[in-house]
């Protein structure tokens, strides 16, 4: 049994919708247990993130997918507070060789989302994790990876007034990332 955790912050609910799609994709792989973990700003006191239960779930995971909205060209401050709190795991090499991947949502088609994904990548490399990219070709009729991001999944908010974006194509894109990471985690756990 492999354990895949989807760890995300969402301020207004868009990234939460994408995280749910990622988790749905991960859960569709046989032999995979999925944790969907929302970071809460209530766990940040004087700028410091603290939640032992969240870290225990991550410590017990074979793969962690990082998710955050892109705020001012990078991850949300709440995500960064969590990342800073992971420094203790960095010191002990506790997350070394776990799989990692990332996803982000913002209003613009670009909106500097790549900076957020690259931050996740750097965080994963500091922890000695193994980065899983997203090779789905954007040239398809379903809108899969329509924003053409191969470092991780990008989704766009604000284009559908009748439901909370990301739209169906972006959610499918997130689902495929979840499937991909979980499939690798299941193989490695054998
Ligand atoms: C403080 C703040 C900064 C933002 N900065 C950006 C940005 O740099 N690029 C962008 O395209 N959208 C930006 N946005 C829009 C958000 O990325 C977008 O609304 C996103 O869907 C929010 O995700 P959430 O609902 O999970 O919080 C920003 C929004 C806020 C509140």
CSV table of C-alpha atoms and ligand atoms in Angstrom, one decimal:
chain,number,residue,atom,x,y,z
A,1,UNK,CA,0.0,0.0,0.0
A,2,UNK,CA,1.4,3.4,-1.0
A,3,UNK,CA,0.3,6.6,0.7
A,4,UNK,CA,-0.1,9.8,-1.3
A,5,UNK,CA,-0.7,13.1,0.4
A,6,UNK,CA,-2.1,16.2,-1.3
A,7,UNK,CA,-1.1,19.2,0.9
A,8,UNK,CA,-2.5,22.5,-0.1
A,9,UNK,CA,-3.5,26.0,1.0
A,10,UNK,CA,-6.6,27.7,-0.5
A,11,UNK,CA,-7.8,31.2,0.4
A,12,UNK,CA,-11.0,31.4,-1.7
A,13,UNK,CA,-11.6,27.8,-2.7
A,14,UNK,CA,-10.2,27.6,-6.2
A,15,UNK,CA,-7.1,25.6,-5.2
A,16,UNK,CA,-9.2,23.4,-3.0
A,17,UNK,CA,-11.3,22.4,-6.0
A,18,UNK,CA,-8.1,21.5,-7.9
A,19,UNK,CA,-6.7,19.6,-4.9
A,20,UNK,CA,-9.9,17.6,-4.8
A,21,UNK,CA,-9.4,16.6,-8.4
A,22,UNK,CA,-5.8,15.7,-7.8
A,23,UNK,CA,-6.9,13.5,-4.9
A,24,UNK,CA,-9.6,11.9,-7.0
A,25,UNK,CA,-7.0,10.9,-9.6
A,26,UNK,CA,-4.6,9.6,-7.0
A,27,UNK,CA,-7.4,7.6,-5.3
A,28,UNK,CA,-8.2,5.9,-8.6
A,29,UNK,CA,-5.0,3.9,-8.6
A,30,UNK,CA,-5.3,0.5,-6.9
A,31,UNK,CA,-3.2,0.0,-3.7
A,32,UNK,CA,-3.0,3.8,-2.9
A,33,UNK,CA,-4.2,5.5,0.2
A,34,UNK,CA,-4.9,9.2,-0.3
A,35,UNK,CA,-4.7,12.0,2.3
A,36,UNK,CA,-6.2,15.4,1.3
A,37,UNK,CA,-4.8,17.9,3.7
A,38,UNK,CA,-5.7,21.6,3.8
A,39,UNK,CA,-3.3,24.0,5.4
A,40,UNK,CA,-5.0,26.4,7.8
A,41,UNK,CA,-3.9,29.9,8.6
A,42,UNK,CA,-5.2,29.2,12.2
A,43,UNK,CA,-2.1,27.0,12.6
A,44,UNK,CA,0.2,30.0,12.1
A,45,UNK,CA,1.1,31.9,15.2
A,46,UNK,CA,3.4,34.9,15.1
A,47,UNK,CA,4.3,33.8,11.5
A,48,UNK,CA,5.2,30.2,12.5
A,49,UNK,CA,3.2,27.2,11.2
A,50,UNK,CA,2.7,24.4,13.8
A,51,UNK,CA,0.6,21.2,13.4
A,52,UNK,CA,2.1,17.9,14.5
A,53,UNK,CA,-0.8,15.9,13.0
A,54,UNK,CA,-0.2,17.3,9.5
A,55,UNK,CA,3.5,16.6,9.7
A,56,UNK,CA,2.9,13.0,11.0
A,57,UNK,CA,0.7,12.4,7.9
A,58,UNK,CA,3.4,13.7,5.6
A,59,UNK,CA,6.1,11.7,7.3
A,60,UNK,CA,4.1,8.6,6.7
A,61,UNK,CA,3.6,9.4,3.0
A,62,UNK,CA,5.4,7.9,0.0
A,63,UNK,CA,4.5,11.0,-2.2
A,64,UNK,CA,3.5,14.6,-1.4
A,65,UNK,CA,1.8,16.9,-3.9
A,66,UNK,CA,2.2,20.5,-3.0
A,67,UNK,CA,-0.6,23.0,-3.9
A,68,UNK,CA,-1.1,26.7,-3.5
A,69,UNK,CA,-2.7,29.6,-5.3
A,70,UNK,CA,-0.2,32.0,-6.9
A,71,UNK,CA,-0.3,35.2,-4.9
A,72,UNK,CA,2.0,38.0,-5.9
A,73,UNK,CA,4.0,35.7,-8.2
A,74,UNK,CA,4.7,33.0,-5.7
A,75,UNK,CA,3.1,30.6,-3.2
A,76,UNK,CA,0.7,32.0,-0.6
A,77,UNK,CA,2.3,33.1,2.7
A,78,UNK,CA,0.5,30.4,4.5
A,79,UNK,CA,2.2,27.7,2.3
A,80,UNK,CA,5.5,29.4,2.8
A,81,UNK,CA,5.0,29.3,6.6
A,82,UNK,CA,4.4,25.5,6.3
A,83,UNK,CA,7.5,25.1,4.1
A,84,UNK,CA,9.6,27.0,6.6
A,85,UNK,CA,8.3,24.7,9.4
A,86,UNK,CA,9.4,21.7,7.4
A,87,UNK,CA,13.0,22.7,8.0
A,88,UNK,CA,13.3,20.2,10.9
A,89,UNK,CA,12.5,17.4,8.4
A,90,UNK,CA,15.1,18.9,6.0
A,91,UNK,CA,17.7,18.7,8.9
A,92,UNK,CA,16.9,15.0,9.5
A,93,UNK,CA,16.5,14.1,5.8
A,94,UNK,CA,13.1,12.8,6.8
A,95,UNK,CA,11.5,13.3,3.4
A,96,UNK,CA,14.4,12.0,1.3
A,97,UNK,CA,13.4,9.8,-1.6
A,98,UNK,CA,9.7,10.6,-1.3
A,99,UNK,CA,8.0,11.5,-4.6
A,100,UNK,CA,6.9,15.2,-5.0
A,101,UNK,CA,4.8,17.2,-7.5
A,102,UNK,CA,3.0,20.5,-7.6
A,103,UNK,CA,-0.1,22.4,-8.7
A,104,UNK,CA,-1.2,26.0,-8.6
A,105,UNK,CA,-4.2,28.2,-9.5
A,106,UNK,CA,-4.2,31.9,-10.4
A,107,UNK,CA,-6.4,34.4,-12.3
A,108,UNK,CA,-4.2,35.1,-15.3
A,109,UNK,CA,-3.4,32.5,-18.0
A,110,UNK,CA,0.2,32.9,-16.9
A,111,UNK,CA,0.0,35.1,-13.8
A,112,UNK,CA,3.5,34.0,-12.9
A,113,UNK,CA,2.3,30.5,-11.9
A,114,UNK,CA,5.6,29.0,-13.0
A,115,UNK,CA,7.4,30.8,-10.1
A,116,UNK,CA,5.1,28.9,-7.7
A,117,UNK,CA,5.8,25.6,-9.3
A,118,UNK,CA,9.5,26.3,-9.3
A,119,UNK,CA,9.3,27.1,-5.6
A,120,UNK,CA,7.7,23.7,-4.9
A,121,UNK,CA,10.5,22.1,-7.0
A,122,UNK,CA,13.2,23.9,-5.0
A,123,UNK,CA,11.5,22.9,-1.7
A,124,UNK,CA,11.3,19.3,-2.9
A,125,UNK,CA,15.0,19.3,-4.0
A,126,UNK,CA,16.0,20.7,-0.6
A,127,UNK,CA,14.3,17.7,1.0
A,128,UNK,CA,16.0,15.3,-1.4
A,129,UNK,CA,12.6,14.3,-2.9
A,130,UNK,CA,12.1,13.0,-6.4
A,131,UNK,CA,10.2,15.4,-8.7
A,132,UNK,CA,7.4,14.1,-10.9
A,133,UNK,CA,6.7,16.4,-13.8
A,134,UNK,CA,3.6,16.5,-16.0
A,135,UNK,CA,4.2,15.4,-19.6
A,136,UNK,CA,0.6,15.5,-21.0
A,137,UNK,CA,0.7,17.2,-24.4
A,138,UNK,CA,-1.4,20.3,-24.5
A,139,UNK,CA,-2.5,19.6,-28.1
A,140,UNK,CA,-5.7,17.6,-27.4
A,141,UNK,CA,-9.4,18.3,-27.8
A,142,UNK,CA,-10.2,17.9,-24.0
A,143,UNK,CA,-8.3,21.0,-22.8
A,144,UNK,CA,-5.9,18.8,-20.9
A,145,UNK,CA,-2.9,20.9,-19.9
A,146,UNK,CA,-4.3,23.8,-21.9
A,147,UNK,CA,-1.9,26.2,-20.2
A,148,UNK,CA,1.1,24.1,-21.3
A,149,UNK,CA,2.9,23.5,-18.1
A,150,UNK,CA,5.2,20.5,-17.9
A,151,UNK,CA,6.8,21.3,-14.5
A,152,UNK,CA,3.5,20.7,-12.7
A,153,UNK,CA,-0.2,21.5,-13.1
A,154,UNK,CA,-1.5,25.1,-13.7
A,155,UNK,CA,-5.1,26.0,-13.5
A,156,UNK,CA,-6.9,29.3,-14.0
A,157,UNK,CA,-9.5,30.9,-11.8
A,158,UNK,CA,-12.3,33.2,-12.8
A,159,UNK,CA,-13.4,32.1,-16.2
A,160,UNK,CA,-16.6,30.4,-15.2
A,161,UNK,CA,-19.2,32.6,-13.4
A,162,UNK,CA,-21.6,29.7,-12.7
A,163,UNK,CA,-19.2,27.5,-10.8
A,164,UNK,CA,-16.0,27.9,-8.8
A,165,UNK,CA,-13.2,27.7,-11.3
A,166,UNK,CA,-10.9,25.9,-12.2
A,167,UNK,CA,-13.0,24.6,-15.1
A,168,UNK,CA,-13.6,21.0,-16.1
A,169,UNK,CA,-10.5,20.8,-18.3
A,170,UNK,CA,-8.2,22.1,-15.6
A,171,UNK,CA,-9.7,19.7,-13.0
A,172,UNK,CA,-9.2,16.8,-15.4
A,173,UNK,CA,-5.6,18.0,-15.8
A,174,UNK,CA,-5.2,17.9,-12.0
A,175,UNK,CA,-6.8,14.5,-11.9
A,176,UNK,CA,-4.2,13.2,-14.3
A,177,UNK,CA,-1.3,14.6,-12.2
A,178,UNK,CA,-2.7,12.8,-9.2
A,179,UNK,CA,-3.0,9.5,-11.2
A,180,UNK,CA,0.6,9.9,-12.5
A,181,UNK,CA,2.1,10.4,-9.0
A,182,UNK,CA,0.0,7.7,-7.4
A,183,UNK,CA,0.9,5.2,-10.2
A,184,UNK,CA,4.6,5.8,-9.5
A,185,UNK,CA,4.1,5.6,-5.7
A,186,UNK,CA,2.3,2.3,-6.1
A,187,UNK,CA,5.1,0.9,-8.3
A,188,UNK,CA,7.8,2.0,-5.8
A,189,UNK,CA,5.9,0.6,-2.8
A,190,UNK,CA,5.9,-3.0,-4.3
B,1,LIG,C1,-3.0,38.4,-2.5
B,1,LIG,C2,-3.3,37.9,-3.9
B,1,LIG,C3,-2.3,37.9,-4.8
B,1,LIG,C4,-2.6,37.4,-6.1
B,1,LIG,N1,-1.6,37.4,-7.0
B,1,LIG,C5,-1.8,36.8,-8.2
B,1,LIG,C6,-0.8,36.7,-9.2
B,1,LIG,O1,0.4,37.0,-8.9
B,1,LIG,N2,-1.1,36.2,-10.4
B,1,LIG,C7,-2.4,35.9,-10.8
B,1,LIG,O2,-2.6,35.5,-11.9
B,1,LIG,N3,-3.4,35.9,-9.8
B,1,LIG,C8,-3.1,36.4,-8.6
B,1,LIG,N4,-4.1,36.4,-7.7
B,1,LIG,C9,-5.4,35.8,-8.0
B,1,LIG,C10,-5.4,34.4,-7.3
B,1,LIG,O3,-4.3,33.6,-7.7
B,1,LIG,C11,-6.7,33.6,-7.7
B,1,LIG,O4,-7.8,34.3,-7.3
B,1,LIG,C12,-6.6,32.2,-7.1
B,1,LIG,O5,-7.6,31.4,-7.8
B,1,LIG,C13,-6.9,32.1,-5.7
B,1,LIG,O6,-6.9,30.8,-5.3
B,1,LIG,P1,-7.7,30.3,-4.0
B,1,LIG,O7,-9.2,30.5,-4.3
B,1,LIG,O8,-7.3,28.9,-3.8
B,1,LIG,O9,-7.2,31.2,-2.9
B,1,LIG,C14,-3.9,36.9,-6.4
B,1,LIG,C15,-4.9,36.9,-5.4
B,1,LIG,C16,-4.6,37.4,-4.2
B,1,LIG,C17,-5.7,37.4,-3.1
